[in-house]
Amino acid sequence: QVQLVESGGGLVQPGGSLRLSCAASGSFDRIAAMGWYRQAPGKQRELVARIFNGGSTNYADSAKGRFTISRDNAKNTVYLQMNGLKPEDTAVYYCNVVTVSEVAWGQGTQVTVSS
């Protein structure tokens, strides 16, 4: 099964930037997609960005133009570069990996955007 280790969260001022990383380890089948979801208090978990094995990407409308998802296949790592952060981006961000046989979630990393 896949184990995911997330890093890069923290406290940042509005307009600031953060780079989230998620490394997959363990025994797993080929990866079909990797992505990031987030969940704010009292709200439903939502997709932020996703990248497929062919390189195609999906972004939430709120993330387009500000966030960039990328991956390093050799390292089995996915990144989320977040620029121009807004208070409404505050949430726990979860890494998600989909293989041909399972769906895995990270423990989550807190991102807080506040003055």
PDB file of C-alpha atoms in Angstrom:
ATOM      1  CA  GLN A   1       0.000   0.000   0.000  1.00  0.00           C
ATOM      2  CA  VAL A   2       0.969   3.605  -0.514  1.00  0.00           C
ATOM      3  CA  GLN A   3       2.244   5.745   2.324  1.00  0.00           C
ATOM      4  CA  LEU A   4       2.238   9.495   1.826  1.00  0.00           C
ATOM      5  CA  VAL A   5       4.387  12.027   3.640  1.00  0.00           C
ATOM      6  CA  GLU A   6       3.359  15.661   3.291  1.00  0.00           C
ATOM      7  CA  SER A   7       5.362  18.756   4.100  1.00  0.00           C
ATOM      8  CA  GLY A   8       5.467  22.475   3.442  1.00  0.00           C
ATOM      9  CA  GLY A   9       2.437  23.763   5.283  1.00  0.00           C
ATOM     10  CA  GLY A  10       2.564  26.636   7.696  1.00  0.00           C
ATOM     11  CA  LEU A  11       1.496  30.163   8.476  1.00  0.00           C
ATOM     12  CA  VAL A  12       1.833  32.791   5.775  1.00  0.00           C
ATOM     13  CA  GLN A  13       0.578  36.328   5.234  1.00  0.00           C
ATOM     14  CA  PRO A  14      -1.938  37.145   2.508  1.00  0.00           C
ATOM     15  CA  GLY A  15      -0.151  37.397  -0.817  1.00  0.00           C
ATOM     16  CA  GLY A  16       2.569  35.048   0.316  1.00  0.00           C
ATOM     17  CA  SER A  17       3.638  31.698  -1.077  1.00  0.00           C
ATOM     18  CA  LEU A  18       4.030  28.135   0.085  1.00  0.00           C
ATOM     19  CA  ARG A  19       5.191  24.978  -1.613  1.00  0.00           C
ATOM     20  CA  LEU A  20       3.655  21.711  -0.517  1.00  0.00           C
ATOM     21  CA  SER A  21       5.364  18.396  -1.135  1.00  0.00           C
ATOM     22  CA  CYS A  22       4.060  14.857  -0.938  1.00  0.00           C
ATOM     23  CA  ALA A  23       6.270  11.819  -1.314  1.00  0.00           C
ATOM     24  CA  ALA A  24       4.830   8.377  -1.920  1.00  0.00           C
ATOM     25  CA  SER A  25       6.562   5.336  -0.512  1.00  0.00           C
ATOM     26  CA  GLY A  26       5.872   1.702   0.214  1.00  0.00           C
ATOM     27  CA  SER A  27       4.743  -1.014  -2.123  1.00  0.00           C
ATOM     28  CA  PHE A  28       2.263   0.123  -4.722  1.00  0.00           C
ATOM     29  CA  ASP A  29       1.161  -0.268  -8.296  1.00  0.00           C
ATOM     30  CA  ARG A  30       1.666   2.310 -11.003  1.00  0.00           C
ATOM     31  CA  ILE A  31       0.270   5.726 -10.233  1.00  0.00           C
ATOM     32  CA  ALA A  32      -2.607   7.033 -12.303  1.00  0.00           C
ATOM     33  CA  ALA A  33      -2.993  10.416 -10.643  1.00  0.00           C
ATOM     34  CA  MET A  34      -1.673  12.528  -7.798  1.00  0.00           C
ATOM     35  CA  GLY A  35      -3.327  15.558  -6.354  1.00  0.00           C
ATOM     36  CA  TRP A  36      -4.156  17.892  -3.541  1.00  0.00           C
ATOM     37  CA  TYR A  37      -7.438  18.383  -1.740  1.00  0.00           C
ATOM     38  CA  ARG A  38      -8.267  20.723   1.093  1.00  0.00           C
ATOM     39  CA  GLN A  39     -10.804  20.956   3.860  1.00  0.00           C
ATOM     40  CA  ALA A  40     -11.607  24.083   5.816  1.00  0.00           C
ATOM     41  CA  PRO A  41     -13.453  23.937   9.155  1.00  0.00           C
ATOM     42  CA  GLY A  42     -17.136  23.285   8.614  1.00  0.00           C
ATOM     43  CA  LYS A  43     -16.701  22.721   4.898  1.00  0.00           C
ATOM     44  CA  GLN A  44     -16.569  19.740   2.598  1.00  0.00           C
ATOM     45  CA  ARG A  45     -13.254  18.459   1.305  1.00  0.00           C
ATOM     46  CA  GLU A  46     -12.631  19.812  -2.169  1.00  0.00           C
ATOM     47  CA  LEU A  47     -10.236  19.227  -5.026  1.00  0.00           C
ATOM     48  CA  VAL A  48      -7.528  21.851  -5.383  1.00  0.00           C
ATOM     49  CA  ALA A  49      -5.384  20.395  -8.141  1.00  0.00           C
ATOM     50  CA  ARG A  50      -4.681  17.048  -9.749  1.00  0.00           C
ATOM     51  CA  ILE A  51      -2.134  15.752 -12.227  1.00  0.00           C
ATOM     52  CA  PHE A  52      -2.564  12.593 -14.274  1.00  0.00           C
ATOM     53  CA  ASN A  53       0.045  10.166 -15.518  1.00  0.00           C
ATOM     54  CA  GLY A  54      -0.062  11.710 -18.963  1.00  0.00           C
ATOM     55  CA  GLY A  55       0.678  15.151 -17.582  1.00  0.00           C
ATOM     56  CA  SER A  56      -2.805  16.637 -17.820  1.00  0.00           C
ATOM     57  CA  THR A  57      -3.929  18.759 -14.893  1.00  0.00           C
ATOM     58  CA  ASN A  58      -7.142  19.876 -13.240  1.00  0.00           C
ATOM     59  CA  TYR A  59      -7.484  22.914 -11.006  1.00  0.00           C
ATOM     60  CA  ALA A  60     -10.249  24.300  -8.896  1.00  0.00           C
ATOM     61  CA  ASP A  61     -11.431  27.616 -10.287  1.00  0.00           C
ATOM     62  CA  SER A  62     -10.197  29.317  -7.138  1.00  0.00           C
ATOM     63  CA  ALA A  63      -6.699  27.924  -7.713  1.00  0.00           C
ATOM     64  CA  LYS A  64      -6.264  28.704 -11.398  1.00  0.00           C
ATOM     65  CA  GLY A  65      -3.617  31.314 -12.038  1.00  0.00           C
ATOM     66  CA  ARG A  66      -2.260  31.087  -8.511  1.00  0.00           C
ATOM     67  CA  PHE A  67      -1.428  27.436  -7.876  1.00  0.00           C
ATOM     68  CA  THR A  68       0.695  25.063  -9.913  1.00  0.00           C
ATOM     69  CA  ILE A  69       0.813  21.307  -9.489  1.00  0.00           C
ATOM     70  CA  SER A  70       3.782  19.287 -10.675  1.00  0.00           C
ATOM     71  CA  ARG A  71       5.362  15.914 -10.071  1.00  0.00           C
ATOM     72  CA  ASP A  72       8.716  14.214 -10.108  1.00  0.00           C
ATOM     73  CA  ASN A  73       8.057  10.697 -11.294  1.00  0.00           C
ATOM     74  CA  ALA A  74      11.526   9.474 -10.372  1.00  0.00           C
ATOM     75  CA  LYS A  75      10.927  10.533  -6.768  1.00  0.00           C
ATOM     76  CA  ASN A  76       7.221   9.646  -6.678  1.00  0.00           C
ATOM     77  CA  THR A  77       6.624  13.129  -5.368  1.00  0.00           C
ATOM     78  CA  VAL A  78       3.935  15.669  -6.147  1.00  0.00           C
ATOM     79  CA  TYR A  79       4.221  19.380  -5.426  1.00  0.00           C
ATOM     80  CA  LEU A  80       1.801  22.235  -5.109  1.00  0.00           C
ATOM     81  CA  GLN A  81       3.247  25.705  -5.542  1.00  0.00           C
ATOM     82  CA  MET A  82       0.826  28.199  -4.044  1.00  0.00           C
ATOM     83  CA  ASN A  83       1.278  31.880  -4.809  1.00  0.00           C
ATOM     84  CA  GLY A  84      -0.850  34.870  -3.994  1.00  0.00           C
ATOM     85  CA  LEU A  85      -2.377  33.102  -1.021  1.00  0.00           C
ATOM     86  CA  LYS A  86      -5.640  34.401   0.362  1.00  0.00           C
ATOM     87  CA  PRO A  87      -7.282  33.919   3.766  1.00  0.00           C
ATOM     88  CA  GLU A  88      -9.885  31.697   2.113  1.00  0.00           C
ATOM     89  CA  ASP A  89      -7.095  29.280   1.205  1.00  0.00           C
ATOM     90  CA  THR A  90      -6.769  28.435   4.884  1.00  0.00           C
ATOM     91  CA  ALA A  91      -7.433  24.724   5.276  1.00  0.00           C
ATOM     92  CA  VAL A  92      -5.876  21.369   5.903  1.00  0.00           C
ATOM     93  CA  TYR A  93      -4.360  20.218   2.644  1.00  0.00           C
ATOM     94  CA  TYR A  94      -4.373  16.508   1.885  1.00  0.00           C
ATOM     95  CA  CYS A  95      -2.244  14.691  -0.627  1.00  0.00           C
ATOM     96  CA  ASN A  96      -4.073  12.112  -2.708  1.00  0.00           C
ATOM     97  CA  VAL A  97      -2.618   9.340  -4.821  1.00  0.00           C
ATOM     98  CA  VAL A  98      -4.576   7.039  -7.093  1.00  0.00           C
ATOM     99  CA  THR A  99      -2.960   3.882  -8.377  1.00  0.00           C
ATOM    100  CA  VAL A 100      -4.490   1.179 -10.509  1.00  0.00           C
ATOM    101  CA  SER A 101      -5.453  -0.687  -7.328  1.00  0.00           C
ATOM    102  CA  GLU A 102      -5.928   1.788  -4.475  1.00  0.00           C
ATOM    103  CA  VAL A 103      -6.619   5.318  -3.320  1.00  0.00           C
ATOM    104  CA  ALA A 104      -4.373   6.762  -0.626  1.00  0.00           C
ATOM    105  CA  TRP A 105      -4.567   9.897   1.487  1.00  0.00           C
ATOM    106  CA  GLY A 106      -1.939  11.727   3.450  1.00  0.00           C
ATOM    107  CA  GLN A 107      -2.401  12.868   7.029  1.00  0.00           C
ATOM    108  CA  GLY A 108      -2.830  16.465   5.963  1.00  0.00           C
ATOM    109  CA  THR A 109      -0.788  19.601   6.431  1.00  0.00           C
ATOM    110  CA  GLN A 110      -2.189  22.844   7.806  1.00  0.00           C
ATOM    111  CA  VAL A 111      -2.031  25.969   5.679  1.00  0.00           C
ATOM    112  CA  THR A 112      -3.030  29.170   7.435  1.00  0.00           C
ATOM    113  CA  VAL A 113      -3.166  32.486   5.600  1.00  0.00           C
ATOM    114  CA  SER A 114      -3.517  35.346   8.028  1.00  0.00           C
ATOM    115  CA  SER A 115      -2.125  38.747   8.891  1.00  0.00           C
TER     116      SER A 115
END
